[in-house]
Amino acid sequence: MYTQGLDQKSAENETSMADEGVAAASFQARVDAEEKIEAKDWMPEAYRRTLIRQISQHAHSEIIGMQPEGNWLTRAPTLRRKSILLAKVQDEAGHGHYLYGAAETLGISRDEMVGDLLSGKAKYSSIFNYPTLTWADIGAVGWLVDGAAIMNQIPLCRCSYGPYSRAMVRVCKEESFHQRQGYEIMVELTRGSDEQKAMAQDALNRWWWPSLMMFGPSDINSSHSAQSMAWKIKRFSNDELRQKFVDVTVPQATAIGLHVPDVDLQYNEETEHYSFGEIDWQEFQNVLAGNGQCNRERMQTRRQAHDNGRWVREAAAAYAKKHSNRAAA
Ligand code: BYC
């Protein structure tokens, strides 16, 4: 009798595994045909988990990314600069919200995602663990960090998962304004006094290599790229995007008289690309392991902000409950 029961179960398993195989094949066919996958559609569990990992990391990066710039809101040199920076930092909060919203459609709660960030389980972009030491850093962050973000995120507008791809359209429009305001700060500094020019060069020197690291490990060490590209979550590999960024950004530096801090940087007439020096992957791994210049400070600030906001979350929940009780009565 027991054996019979086991036989039955395994036959059921086989049927469900066969069903799953059919579903997976038709899912991949939809992806290959450039159809968007929507929240209620069947999807492989690993696709769902990959998206939750990437979208939530992206959302966390937007929220943590407010800190290095927020640091300069009270010190921006003019009222105009202050209001632009304020709008930019608010945009980043908005991006975090769209992205958490997109991830929620995959069946994870915002509380769980935020919990994973605060416990240190979830990652956020390595770039935000570097300090913004001078006003020129705000220019460099806008120009290089938002510039790298756009390069990575424009292809995400064509990501196979509908809610993520649609969220990215608006994010990219705003990032594009962010990049221009950053470059404009650099233009103005390079037209200024010798001291201002030196400040702009120093910011480029410090932000160049970390910006290249934003694109992630080189393709041979990128554990997720091959599968994410087959699922059309990623459209280009990490190295391809990094190369596009270098090719676009070096002439922008040259145009304003700045020097990219890489002795191996060279334009190759044949390939029509810049070849560039080796990235310090040890530094990248060190930052990912939590030992960058600002990792501890960023997490401490985020945890404190979360604790300080507890009363707002409680008040909002009480208000929503009161209204749903009234609607039900
Ligand atoms: N920092 O197999 P790989 C912004 C991790 S915010 C930290 O290549 P994947 C902005 C990776 O997660 C910019 N970790 O992974 C905001 C994985 O670890 P796990 C954020 C990194 O996912 C405010 C492992 O290394 N943008 O725009 O295929 C102001 C192996 O890597 C990093 C996004 O998040 C890194 N730099 O590719 C201004 C865009 N790189 O998860 C601007 C969406 C890699 O296995 N994300 N890792 O533990 C992506 O496009 C991809 O997730 C990545 C990595 C290209 C970042």
Coordinates of C-alpha atoms in Angstrom, one line a residue, residues 41-163:
D41 CA 1.7 35.5 -16.3
W42 CA 3.4 32.2 -15.5
M43 CA 7.2 32.6 -15.1
P44 CA 10.0 30.4 -14.0
E45 CA 10.7 30.8 -10.3
A46 CA 14.4 31.6 -11.1
Y47 CA 13.3 34.4 -13.4
R48 CA 11.1 35.9 -10.6
R49 CA 13.9 35.6 -8.1
T50 CA 16.4 37.2 -10.5
L51 CA 14.1 40.2 -11.1
I52 CA 13.4 40.6 -7.4
R53 CA 17.1 40.6 -6.7
Q54 CA 18.0 43.1 -9.5
I55 CA 15.0 45.5 -9.1
S56 CA 15.3 45.6 -5.3
Q57 CA 19.0 46.2 -5.5
H58 CA 18.3 49.0 -8.0
A59 CA 15.7 50.5 -5.7
H60 CA 18.0 50.4 -2.7
S61 CA 20.7 52.1 -4.8
E62 CA 18.4 54.9 -5.5
I63 CA 17.5 55.4 -1.9
I64 CA 21.1 55.1 -0.6
G65 CA 22.2 57.2 -3.5
M66 CA 20.4 60.2 -2.0
Q67 CA 23.0 60.4 0.8
P68 CA 26.2 61.5 -1.0
E69 CA 24.2 64.3 -2.7
G70 CA 21.9 65.1 0.2
N71 CA 25.1 65.9 2.0
W72 CA 25.6 69.0 -0.2
L73 CA 22.1 70.4 -0.1
T74 CA 22.9 72.9 2.6
R75 CA 26.3 73.8 1.0
A76 CA 25.3 74.2 -2.6
P77 CA 27.0 77.5 -3.8
T78 CA 23.8 79.3 -5.0
L79 CA 20.1 79.2 -4.6
R80 CA 19.7 77.9 -8.1
R81 CA 22.2 75.1 -7.5
K82 CA 20.5 74.3 -4.3
S83 CA 17.0 74.0 -5.9
I84 CA 18.3 71.9 -8.8
L85 CA 20.1 69.5 -6.4
L86 CA 17.0 69.3 -4.2
A87 CA 14.9 68.3 -7.2
K88 CA 17.5 65.7 -8.2
V89 CA 17.6 64.1 -4.7
Q90 CA 13.8 64.0 -4.7
D91 CA 13.8 62.4 -8.1
E92 CA 16.0 59.6 -6.7
A93 CA 13.5 59.0 -3.9
G94 CA 10.8 58.8 -6.6
H95 CA 12.9 56.2 -8.6
G96 CA 13.2 54.1 -5.5
H97 CA 9.4 54.2 -5.1
Y98 CA 8.7 53.2 -8.7
L99 CA 11.2 50.4 -8.4
Y100 CA 10.0 49.0 -5.1
G101 CA 6.5 49.1 -6.7
A102 CA 7.7 47.2 -9.8
A103 CA 9.3 44.5 -7.5
E104 CA 6.1 44.2 -5.4
T105 CA 4.3 43.0 -8.5
L106 CA 6.5 39.9 -8.2
G107 CA 5.0 38.9 -4.9
I108 CA 7.5 40.4 -2.4
S109 CA 6.5 43.1 0.1
R110 CA 8.3 46.4 0.5
D111 CA 8.8 45.6 4.2
E112 CA 10.7 42.5 3.3
M113 CA 12.9 44.3 0.7
V114 CA 13.7 47.1 3.1
G115 CA 14.4 44.6 5.9
D116 CA 16.9 42.8 3.6
L117 CA 18.6 46.2 2.9
L118 CA 18.8 47.1 6.6
S119 CA 20.0 43.7 7.7
G120 CA 22.8 43.9 5.1
K121 CA 21.5 40.9 3.1
A122 CA 20.7 42.9 0.0
K123 CA 23.2 44.8 -2.0
Y124 CA 23.1 48.4 -3.3
S125 CA 25.4 49.9 -5.9
S126 CA 29.1 50.0 -4.9
I127 CA 29.4 53.6 -6.2
F128 CA 27.5 55.1 -3.2
N129 CA 30.2 54.0 -0.8
Y130 CA 32.5 56.8 -1.9
P131 CA 32.5 60.3 -0.2
T132 CA 31.5 63.6 -1.9
L133 CA 34.3 65.8 -0.6
T134 CA 33.9 69.0 -2.6
W135 CA 31.2 70.7 -4.7
A136 CA 32.9 69.4 -7.8
D137 CA 32.0 65.9 -6.6
I138 CA 28.3 66.8 -7.2
G139 CA 29.2 67.7 -10.7
A140 CA 31.2 64.4 -11.1
V141 CA 28.4 62.3 -9.6
G142 CA 25.8 63.8 -12.0
W143 CA 28.1 63.5 -15.0
L144 CA 29.7 60.1 -14.4
V145 CA 27.4 58.2 -12.0
D146 CA 24.1 59.3 -13.6
G147 CA 25.9 58.9 -17.0
A148 CA 26.8 55.3 -16.2
A149 CA 23.3 54.7 -14.8
I150 CA 21.7 55.9 -18.1
M151 CA 24.0 53.7 -20.1
N152 CA 22.9 50.7 -18.0
Q153 CA 19.3 51.7 -17.7
I154 CA 18.3 52.7 -21.3
P155 CA 18.4 49.0 -22.3
L156 CA 16.4 48.1 -19.2
C157 CA 13.5 50.1 -20.9
R158 CA 13.3 47.0 -23.2
C159 CA 13.6 44.5 -20.4
S160 CA 11.2 41.5 -20.8
Y161 CA 9.4 42.2 -17.6
G162 CA 6.7 44.8 -18.3
P163 CA 6.4 46.6 -15.0

